[in-house]
Short mmCIF file of C-alpha atoms and ligand atoms in Angstrom, two decimals:
data_model
loop_
_atom_site.label_atom_id
_atom_site.label_comp_id
_atom_site.label_asym_id
_atom_site.label_seq_id
_atom_site.Cartn_x
_atom_site.Cartn_y
_atom_site.Cartn_z
CA MET A 8 8.71 -19.64 -0.96
CA LYS A 9 5.34 -20.92 -3.14
CA LEU A 10 2.43 -19.21 -3.91
CA TYR A 11 -0.90 -19.86 -5.11
CA ASN A 12 -3.51 -18.34 -7.14
CA ILE A 13 -6.60 -17.62 -4.82
CA LYS A 14 -8.73 -18.07 -7.79
CA GLU A 15 -7.00 -21.05 -9.66
CA ASN A 16 -5.01 -22.81 -7.09
CA GLU A 17 -3.68 -25.13 -8.91
CA GLU A 18 -1.37 -22.28 -10.43
CA GLN A 19 1.58 -22.39 -8.37
CA VAL A 20 4.86 -19.99 -8.51
CA SER A 21 7.75 -19.12 -6.94
CA PHE A 22 8.64 -15.67 -5.51
CA GLY A 23 10.49 -14.49 -8.39
CA GLN A 24 7.30 -15.56 -10.66
CA ALA A 25 5.05 -13.89 -8.52
CA VAL A 26 7.10 -10.92 -8.65
CA ARG A 27 7.53 -10.47 -12.39
CA GLN A 28 3.73 -11.44 -12.97
CA GLY A 29 2.25 -9.15 -10.37
CA LEU A 30 -1.37 -11.08 -11.09
CA GLY A 31 -1.97 -14.86 -11.90
CA ARG A 32 -4.57 -16.54 -14.31
CA ASN A 33 -8.15 -15.36 -14.63
CA GLN A 34 -6.90 -11.77 -12.47
CA GLY A 35 -6.01 -14.27 -9.70
CA LEU A 36 -4.13 -13.06 -6.57
CA PHE A 37 -1.16 -14.78 -5.29
CA PHE A 38 -0.60 -15.90 -1.77
CA PRO A 39 1.65 -17.69 0.34
CA SER A 40 1.32 -21.54 0.59
CA GLU A 41 2.93 -21.70 3.72
CA LEU A 42 3.59 -18.85 6.52
CA PRO A 43 6.75 -19.08 8.78
CA LYS A 44 6.20 -18.74 12.42
CA PHE A 45 8.39 -16.57 14.96
CA ASP A 46 8.58 -18.19 18.15
CA ASP A 47 10.82 -15.92 19.74
CA ILE A 48 9.30 -12.58 18.96
CA GLU A 49 10.91 -10.80 21.91
CA SER A 50 14.32 -11.28 20.23
CA LEU A 51 13.45 -10.67 16.89
CA LEU A 52 11.93 -6.97 18.14
CA ALA A 53 15.19 -6.29 19.69
CA GLU A 54 16.88 -6.16 16.84
CA ASP A 55 17.15 -3.33 14.32
CA PHE A 56 15.04 -2.36 11.70
CA ILE A 57 17.14 -3.42 8.78
CA SER A 58 18.15 -6.73 10.36
CA ARG A 59 14.64 -7.79 11.77
CA SER A 60 13.10 -6.93 8.33
CA SER A 61 15.88 -8.94 6.65
CA LYS A 62 14.96 -11.57 8.66
CA ILE A 63 11.54 -11.68 8.39
CA LEU A 64 11.22 -11.18 4.56
CA SER A 65 14.41 -13.99 4.08
CA ALA A 66 12.02 -16.17 6.13
CA LEU A 67 9.00 -15.69 3.51
CA ILE A 68 11.06 -15.72 0.70
CA GLY A 69 13.06 -18.95 1.64
CA ASP A 70 16.17 -20.34 -0.41
CA GLU A 71 15.17 -18.29 -3.83
CA LEU A 72 17.37 -15.28 -2.27
CA SER A 73 20.02 -15.94 -0.39
CA SER A 74 20.08 -13.88 3.21
CA ASP A 75 23.01 -11.68 2.15
CA GLN A 76 20.92 -11.03 -1.01
CA VAL A 77 17.66 -9.98 1.00
CA ASN A 78 19.70 -7.86 3.29
CA GLN A 79 21.27 -5.93 0.21
CA LEU A 80 17.76 -5.08 -0.79
CA VAL A 81 16.22 -4.21 2.69
CA SER A 82 19.08 -1.91 2.80
CA GLU A 83 18.29 -0.22 -0.30
CA ALA A 84 14.91 -0.39 0.06
CA PHE A 85 14.52 0.99 3.73
CA GLN A 86 16.43 3.71 3.72
CA PHE A 87 14.29 5.86 6.15
CA PRO A 88 12.85 5.07 9.73
CA ALA A 89 8.92 4.54 10.69
CA PRO A 90 9.03 6.29 14.27
CA ILE A 91 5.80 6.02 16.77
CA LYS A 92 4.73 9.20 18.36
CA THR A 93 2.62 9.56 21.44
CA VAL A 94 0.14 11.58 20.75
CA LYS A 95 -1.82 11.16 24.17
CA ASP A 96 -2.08 8.56 26.34
CA GLY A 97 -2.04 5.35 25.28
CA VAL A 98 -2.39 6.38 21.63
CA TYR A 99 0.76 6.17 19.21
CA ALA A 100 0.97 7.49 15.65
CA LEU A 101 3.13 5.16 13.58
CA GLU A 102 4.85 7.54 11.08
CA LEU A 103 5.12 5.91 7.42
CA PHE A 104 5.91 9.03 5.32
CA HIS A 105 9.61 9.30 6.04
CA GLY A 106 10.95 8.09 2.38
CA PRO A 107 11.39 10.35 -0.67
CA THR A 108 7.95 10.48 -1.57
CA LEU A 109 6.39 11.15 1.74
CA ALA A 110 3.68 8.19 1.64
CA PHE A 111 4.04 4.70 3.13
CA LYS A 112 3.92 3.32 -0.23
CA ASP A 113 7.67 4.02 -0.52
CA PHE A 114 8.23 0.82 1.66
CA GLY A 115 6.58 -1.24 -1.00
CA GLY A 116 7.35 0.58 -4.31
CA ARG A 117 11.07 0.47 -3.44
CA PHE A 118 10.97 -3.12 -2.06
CA MET A 119 9.40 -4.36 -4.91
CA ALA A 120 11.90 -2.43 -7.83
CA GLN A 121 14.89 -4.06 -5.63
CA SER A 122 13.09 -7.71 -5.59
CA LEU A 123 12.06 -7.45 -9.53
CA ALA A 124 15.77 -6.29 -10.48
CA ALA A 125 16.99 -9.50 -8.44
CA VAL A 126 14.59 -11.79 -9.62
CA THR A 127 15.04 -10.55 -13.28
CA ALA A 128 17.72 -13.43 -14.58
CA ASP A 129 17.94 -11.84 -18.04
CA LYS A 130 19.39 -8.54 -17.49
CA GLY A 131 18.55 -7.58 -21.12
CA GLN A 132 14.74 -8.38 -20.89
CA LYS A 133 12.36 -5.42 -21.25
CA ILE A 134 9.86 -5.03 -18.73
CA THR A 135 7.18 -2.72 -18.50
CA ILE A 136 5.29 -2.10 -15.02
CA LEU A 137 1.73 -0.64 -15.52
CA THR A 138 0.17 0.57 -12.34
CA ALA A 139 -2.90 2.48 -11.55
CA THR A 140 -2.60 4.99 -8.74
CA SER A 141 -5.08 6.71 -6.58
CA GLY A 142 -2.09 8.98 -5.88
CA ASP A 143 0.87 8.18 -3.72
CA THR A 144 1.46 4.60 -5.55
CA GLY A 145 2.34 6.41 -8.42
CA ALA A 146 5.09 8.69 -6.59
CA ALA A 147 6.38 5.99 -4.85
CA VAL A 148 6.69 3.34 -7.70
CA ALA A 149 7.80 6.23 -9.93
CA HIS A 150 10.72 7.13 -7.87
CA ALA A 151 11.55 3.79 -7.23
CA PHE A 152 11.99 2.77 -10.74
CA TYR A 153 13.24 6.07 -12.14
CA GLY A 154 16.35 5.55 -14.02
CA MET A 155 16.37 1.35 -13.87
CA GLU A 156 17.78 -0.07 -16.81
CA ASN A 157 15.40 -2.11 -19.53
CA ILE A 158 12.46 -0.79 -17.18
CA ASN A 159 9.48 1.17 -18.67
CA VAL A 160 6.88 2.49 -16.23
CA VAL A 161 3.39 3.19 -17.14
CA ILE A 162 0.95 5.26 -14.43
CA LEU A 163 -2.77 5.75 -14.93
CA TYR A 164 -4.10 7.85 -12.61
CA PRO A 165 -7.85 9.38 -12.59
CA LYS A 166 -7.58 13.35 -13.87
CA GLY A 167 -8.43 15.89 -11.87
CA LYS A 168 -8.98 13.36 -8.72
CA ILE A 169 -5.46 13.72 -7.28
CA SER A 170 -4.13 16.87 -5.27
CA PRO A 171 -1.82 18.96 -7.26
CA LEU A 172 1.13 18.44 -5.60
CA GLN A 173 0.86 14.83 -5.38
CA GLU A 174 0.55 14.73 -9.27
CA LYS A 175 3.45 17.17 -9.54
CA LEU A 176 5.60 14.49 -7.59
CA PHE A 177 5.48 11.74 -9.89
CA CYS A 178 4.29 13.26 -13.34
CA THR A 179 7.48 15.51 -13.74
CA LEU A 180 10.36 12.98 -13.82
CA GLY A 181 10.06 11.92 -17.55
CA GLY A 182 12.71 9.11 -18.88
CA ASN A 183 11.34 6.16 -18.21
CA ILE A 184 8.22 7.13 -16.33
CA HIS A 185 5.29 7.72 -18.64
CA THR A 186 2.27 9.12 -16.81
CA VAL A 187 -1.28 9.01 -18.15
CA ALA A 188 -4.33 10.69 -16.71
CA ILE A 189 -7.28 8.85 -17.37
CA ASP A 190 -10.86 10.34 -18.12
CA GLY A 191 -12.56 8.59 -15.12
CA ASP A 192 -12.12 7.43 -11.38
CA PHE A 193 -9.61 5.24 -9.93
CA ASP A 194 -11.64 2.23 -10.30
CA ALA A 195 -11.54 2.82 -14.19
CA CYS A 196 -7.87 2.95 -14.05
CA GLN A 197 -7.36 -0.31 -12.20
CA SER A 198 -9.87 -1.81 -14.39
CA LEU A 199 -7.70 -0.91 -17.73
CA VAL A 200 -4.95 -2.62 -15.75
CA LYS A 201 -6.69 -5.60 -15.26
CA GLN A 202 -7.96 -5.89 -18.84
CA ALA A 203 -4.23 -5.34 -20.06
CA PHE A 204 -3.14 -8.18 -17.68
CA ASP A 205 -5.82 -10.29 -19.31
CA ASP A 206 -4.56 -9.82 -22.71
CA GLN A 207 -1.56 -12.55 -22.95
CA ALA A 208 -0.46 -11.56 -26.20
CA LEU A 209 0.25 -8.01 -25.18
CA ARG A 210 1.24 -9.28 -21.66
CA GLU A 211 4.19 -11.17 -23.49
CA ASP A 212 4.87 -8.56 -26.17
CA ILE A 213 5.66 -6.10 -23.32
CA GLY A 214 7.05 -7.86 -20.50
CA LEU A 215 3.76 -6.85 -18.67
CA ASN A 216 4.00 -6.24 -14.69
CA SER A 217 2.04 -4.45 -12.35
CA ALA A 218 3.23 -2.58 -9.30
CA ASN A 219 0.40 -2.40 -7.74
CA SER A 220 -0.46 -3.63 -4.04
CA ILE A 221 -1.48 -6.50 -5.79
CA ASN A 222 2.15 -7.47 -6.26
CA ILE A 223 3.15 -9.78 -3.27
CA SER A 224 6.53 -8.21 -2.80
CA ARG A 225 4.98 -4.80 -1.91
CA LEU A 226 2.88 -6.26 0.91
CA MET A 227 5.86 -8.52 2.13
CA ALA A 228 7.74 -5.30 2.53
CA GLN A 229 4.98 -3.56 4.78
CA ILE A 230 4.81 -6.46 7.28
CA CYS A 231 8.27 -5.10 8.44
CA TYR A 232 6.91 -1.68 9.95
CA TYR A 233 4.26 -3.31 12.16
CA PHE A 234 7.00 -5.15 13.89
CA GLU A 235 8.56 -1.89 13.91
CA ALA A 236 6.26 -0.16 15.49
CA ALA A 237 5.63 -2.79 18.00
CA ALA A 238 9.69 -3.01 18.69
CA GLN A 239 9.18 0.78 19.75
CA MET A 240 6.61 0.05 22.66
CA SER A 241 7.04 -1.75 26.17
CA LYS A 242 5.97 -5.31 26.32
CA ALA A 243 2.73 -4.72 28.47
CA GLU A 244 1.94 -1.87 25.67
CA ARG A 245 2.46 -4.32 22.63
CA ASP A 246 0.70 -7.12 24.22
CA ASN A 247 -2.54 -4.99 24.25
CA LEU A 248 -2.17 -3.48 20.83
CA VAL A 249 -5.08 -2.20 18.35
CA ILE A 250 -4.10 -1.15 15.09
CA SER A 251 -6.28 1.04 13.11
CA VAL A 252 -5.43 1.12 9.26
CA PRO A 253 -7.05 3.69 7.13
CA SER A 254 -7.72 1.56 4.12
CA GLY A 255 -8.80 1.81 0.35
CA ASN A 256 -7.15 -1.48 -1.48
CA PHE A 257 -6.60 -3.09 1.88
CA GLY A 258 -3.19 -3.46 1.39
CA ASN A 259 -1.91 -2.32 3.98
CA LEU A 260 -4.19 -4.07 6.17
CA THR A 261 -3.68 -7.15 4.73
CA ALA A 262 0.11 -6.58 5.26
CA GLY A 263 -0.63 -6.15 9.15
CA LEU A 264 -2.86 -9.22 9.10
CA LEU A 265 0.05 -11.20 7.80
CA ALA A 266 2.18 -9.56 10.67
CA LYS A 267 -0.09 -11.08 13.14
CA ALA A 268 0.11 -14.34 11.20
CA LEU A 269 3.81 -14.45 11.54
CA GLY A 270 3.27 -14.22 15.51
CA LEU A 271 3.41 -10.33 15.92
CA PRO A 272 1.02 -10.65 18.93
CA ILE A 273 -1.51 -7.96 17.76
CA LYS A 274 -4.90 -8.04 19.80
CA ARG A 275 -7.22 -6.41 17.16
CA PHE A 276 -7.23 -4.38 13.82
CA ILE A 277 -9.25 -1.96 12.70
CA ALA A 278 -10.36 -1.09 9.14
CA ALA A 279 -10.81 2.24 8.86
CA THR A 280 -12.63 3.81 5.38
CA ASN A 281 -14.10 6.93 4.02
CA ALA A 282 -17.21 7.38 2.25
CA ASN A 283 -16.28 4.59 -0.03
CA ASP A 284 -17.19 2.09 2.68
CA THR A 285 -17.79 -1.24 0.77
CA VAL A 286 -16.04 -3.16 3.40
CA PRO A 287 -17.34 -1.47 6.59
CA ARG A 288 -20.89 -2.20 5.09
CA TYR A 289 -19.67 -5.93 4.15
CA LEU A 290 -18.59 -6.81 7.73
CA GLU A 291 -21.88 -5.52 8.94
CA THR A 292 -24.02 -7.02 6.07
CA GLY A 293 -22.19 -9.66 4.77
CA LYS A 294 -23.28 -8.55 1.49
CA TRP A 295 -20.51 -7.39 -1.01
CA ASP A 296 -22.14 -4.37 -2.62
CA PRO A 297 -19.64 -1.89 -4.22
CA LYS A 298 -21.31 1.44 -4.71
CA PRO A 299 -19.78 4.06 -7.32
CA THR A 300 -16.82 5.91 -6.12
CA ILE A 301 -17.25 9.02 -4.35
CA ALA A 302 -14.56 11.91 -4.27
CA THR A 303 -13.07 12.64 -0.72
CA THR A 304 -10.80 14.86 0.85
CA SER A 305 -8.61 11.41 1.71
CA ASN A 306 -8.24 10.40 -2.07
CA ALA A 307 -5.87 7.84 -1.81
CA MET A 308 -8.37 5.78 0.05
CA ASP A 309 -11.44 6.46 -2.89
CA VAL A 310 -11.67 2.97 -3.69
CA SER A 311 -15.09 1.01 -4.07
CA GLN A 312 -13.72 -2.23 -5.14
CA PRO A 313 -10.63 -3.19 -3.19
CA ASN A 314 -8.29 -5.19 -4.77
CA ASN A 315 -6.78 -6.87 -1.76
CA TRP A 316 -9.67 -7.78 0.11
CA PRO A 317 -9.74 -11.57 -1.24
CA ARG A 318 -6.35 -12.00 0.44
CA ILE A 319 -7.78 -10.84 3.86
CA GLU A 320 -10.57 -13.34 3.63
CA GLU A 321 -8.07 -16.19 2.26
CA LEU A 322 -5.79 -15.32 5.45
CA CYS A 323 -8.68 -15.00 8.02
CA ARG A 324 -10.13 -18.67 6.72
CA ILE A 325 -6.67 -20.07 6.57
CA LYS A 326 -5.94 -18.75 10.42
CA GLY A 327 -9.37 -19.47 11.65
CA TRP A 328 -10.33 -16.13 12.32
CA GLY A 329 -13.57 -14.80 12.16
CA LEU A 330 -13.94 -11.67 9.85
CA ASP A 331 -16.00 -10.39 12.77
CA THR A 332 -12.80 -9.93 14.56
CA LEU A 333 -12.12 -6.96 12.68
CA GLY A 334 -13.34 -3.87 13.75
CA LYS A 335 -14.50 -1.42 11.26
CA GLY A 336 -15.50 2.10 10.80
CA MET A 337 -16.69 4.70 8.11
CA VAL A 338 -15.57 8.64 8.41
CA THR A 339 -16.90 11.34 6.38
CA ASP A 340 -15.02 14.05 5.02
CA GLU A 341 -16.91 16.36 7.65
CA GLN A 342 -15.68 14.16 10.26
CA SER A 343 -12.50 13.57 9.64
CA ALA A 344 -11.62 17.40 9.28
CA GLU A 345 -13.36 17.44 12.78
CA SER A 346 -10.26 14.80 13.69
CA VAL A 347 -7.62 16.94 11.89
CA VAL A 348 -8.69 19.61 14.41
CA GLU A 349 -8.75 17.55 17.25
CA LEU A 350 -5.34 16.07 16.69
CA ASN A 351 -3.82 19.66 15.85
CA GLU A 352 -4.92 20.53 19.57
CA LEU A 353 -3.28 17.50 20.68
CA GLY A 354 -0.02 19.20 19.32
CA TYR A 355 -0.10 16.50 16.26
CA LEU A 356 -0.27 17.87 13.03
CA CYS A 357 -2.00 15.30 10.81
CA GLU A 358 -3.74 14.99 7.19
CA PRO A 359 -6.95 13.35 6.82
CA HIS A 360 -6.07 9.48 5.68
CA GLY A 361 -4.28 9.34 9.07
CA ALA A 362 -6.77 11.29 10.99
CA ILE A 363 -9.87 8.89 9.74
CA ALA A 364 -7.72 6.05 11.49
CA TYR A 365 -7.40 7.93 14.96
CA ARG A 366 -11.07 8.74 14.97
CA VAL A 367 -12.13 5.06 14.40
CA LEU A 368 -9.59 4.16 16.85
CA THR A 369 -10.14 6.49 19.54
CA GLN A 370 -13.87 5.52 19.41
CA GLN A 371 -13.47 1.80 19.83
CA LEU A 372 -10.36 1.62 22.15
CA GLN A 373 -11.00 -0.11 25.33
CA GLU A 374 -9.73 0.73 28.81
CA GLY A 375 -6.31 -1.11 29.30
CA GLU A 376 -5.49 -1.20 25.54
CA THR A 377 -2.76 0.55 23.40
CA GLY A 378 -3.90 2.54 20.42
CA LEU A 379 -1.84 2.47 17.16
CA PHE A 380 -3.14 4.49 14.02
CA LEU A 381 -1.24 4.31 11.12
CA CYS A 382 -0.01 7.81 9.32
CA THR A 383 0.23 7.05 5.50
CA ALA A 384 1.02 10.34 4.24
CA HIS A 385 2.95 13.61 5.07
CA PRO A 386 0.55 16.29 6.01
CA ALA A 387 1.94 18.76 3.44
CA LYS A 388 1.21 15.90 1.16
CA PHE A 389 -2.54 16.85 1.19
CA LYS A 390 -1.64 20.58 1.80
CA GLU A 391 -4.53 22.45 0.18
CA VAL A 392 -7.26 20.17 2.72
CA VAL A 393 -5.07 20.75 5.74
CA ASP A 394 -4.52 24.54 5.17
CA GLU A 395 -8.02 24.55 4.68
CA ILE A 396 -9.11 22.63 7.58
CA LEU A 397 -6.75 24.19 10.10
CA ASP A 398 -6.94 27.94 8.32
CA THR A 399 -2.87 27.86 8.09
CA ASP A 400 -0.41 27.55 5.65
CA ILE A 401 1.79 24.56 6.27
CA ASP A 402 5.82 23.77 5.06
CA VAL A 403 6.13 21.91 2.37
CA PRO A 404 9.36 20.03 2.31
CA GLY A 405 12.16 20.26 0.20
CA PRO A 406 11.29 17.18 -2.44
CA LEU A 407 7.90 18.10 -2.67
CA ALA A 408 8.63 22.10 -3.13
CA LYS A 409 11.08 21.04 -6.05
CA HIS A 410 8.61 19.04 -8.00
CA GLY A 411 6.01 21.85 -7.37
CA ALA A 412 7.71 23.97 -9.84
CA MET A 413 8.22 21.76 -12.35
CA GLU A 414 6.28 20.82 -15.62
CA LEU A 415 3.64 18.36 -15.89
CA LEU A 416 4.62 15.58 -18.63
CA SER A 417 1.19 13.67 -18.60
CA GLU A 418 -0.98 12.54 -21.57
CA ASP A 419 -4.60 12.26 -21.10
CA LEU A 420 -6.48 9.65 -22.21
CA ALA A 421 -10.18 8.29 -22.66
CA ALA A 422 -10.79 5.30 -20.48
CA ASP A 423 -10.40 2.94 -23.25
CA PHE A 424 -8.52 -0.42 -23.68
CA ASP A 425 -7.35 -0.11 -27.37
CA LEU A 426 -6.24 3.16 -26.69
CA LEU A 427 -4.31 2.32 -23.73
CA LYS A 428 -2.78 -0.53 -25.74
CA ASP A 429 -1.61 1.64 -28.45
CA VAL A 430 0.43 3.69 -25.49
CA LEU A 431 1.70 0.72 -24.23
CA ARG A 432 3.09 -0.28 -27.35
CA ARG A 433 4.67 3.19 -27.84
CA VAL A 434 6.41 3.54 -24.87
CA GLN A 435 8.11 -0.20 -25.39
CA GLY A 436 8.76 0.66 -29.11
C1 PLP B 514 -2.42 4.19 -0.54
C2 PLP B 514 -3.29 4.72 0.51
C3 PLP B 514 -3.82 4.45 1.64
C4 PLP B 514 -4.85 3.28 1.37
O1 PLP B 514 -3.43 1.99 1.48
P1 PLP B 514 -4.23 0.63 1.15
O2 PLP B 514 -3.10 -0.07 1.36
O3 PLP B 514 -4.83 1.00 -0.33
O4 PLP B 514 -5.38 0.37 1.78
C5 PLP B 514 -4.48 5.10 2.79
N1 PLP B 514 -3.40 6.54 2.53
C6 PLP B 514 -2.53 7.07 1.76
C7 PLP B 514 -1.90 8.37 2.11
C8 PLP B 514 -2.67 6.25 0.72
O5 PLP B 514 -1.62 6.82 -0.26
#
């Protein structure tokens, strides 16, 4: 697999390099030079999740890893299902929260951890994973890398802006997992990560790598559950499929569009956001005009400068898909709460991120189309919000409850790059 840097096209890397480096020069994202196309989608869909996903990822990766190796990585990473549930006639929920940290980011985080171990030839080489999280990436990455030899993980998150349970899930592990509460919002955390990657000396010194959705291996893993969703439908349903994606950094939507590029027949995608609506406004006006980040009840989507957007533009350009074919919609906290209530009345318990995707989907779904919305987190992960909206006390599953009782191990830090550098060198030390 060859990938190029979207900003500096002459920089070309292998899959292994892209996984190890995360970002290219000048903060450019890597993008595959060639996308395989599956002609016989029906027989691919007939396979089980693991063998189908192995085929897809093996076709993308090419001969850098053997198909047996890829199968092994996938089997280690995808140890939980991605079921679809009927919510009402012609509308399905895709549940992506059955992994260890109860959000879809387990798919990408775990596949990335497996891939990184597989492509690191020098096993004694020390690696520092630096990542910014608006909540769920941190947990998925922390759990995916916890206890791995020679890998230190440093996770930045906006202090006080993620749910207490979310925080407990990844800031209580210790060992090779270091968590830093930044005095600022998610964009400030993301900007610190970018500065670290721009610092060539630091980067080489500590073997810097990112586990953000900027790492291509994460996006590749996420392609697989779009196929898995389609596989659970009848042919008639999936041939008219409209998929609504609750979006923040836009990795999930990028993966969906990649699935379409590989041959999965998806009629339309919808980019659903909360009040941080840079993309819906851009699709409407053609003007890229990020506003300051607003804190919402769907905090994993509180991103006003989505990192993955250039990949979507690149893919649409290559495929000749007009950006106007993308559906879009912005949902306020009040409206998402209404949709949580509506879904609950339909007998489906959902948290605000999924509810945002449901709302925009049902507003835009047309006669004869099948709708699918992505449920990116388990309702209990946003227990405070869901309890308040539904005036109830929902159950907390075992893993969350266990971490909820543990001590927070995070350190506080101002949003200052020099201070972060000190932390990184100390951790590596
Ligand atoms: C990360 C996250 C999102 C946003 O996904 P992107 O790939 O960043 O667009 C949505 N919902 C939940 C629960 C998340 O954790």
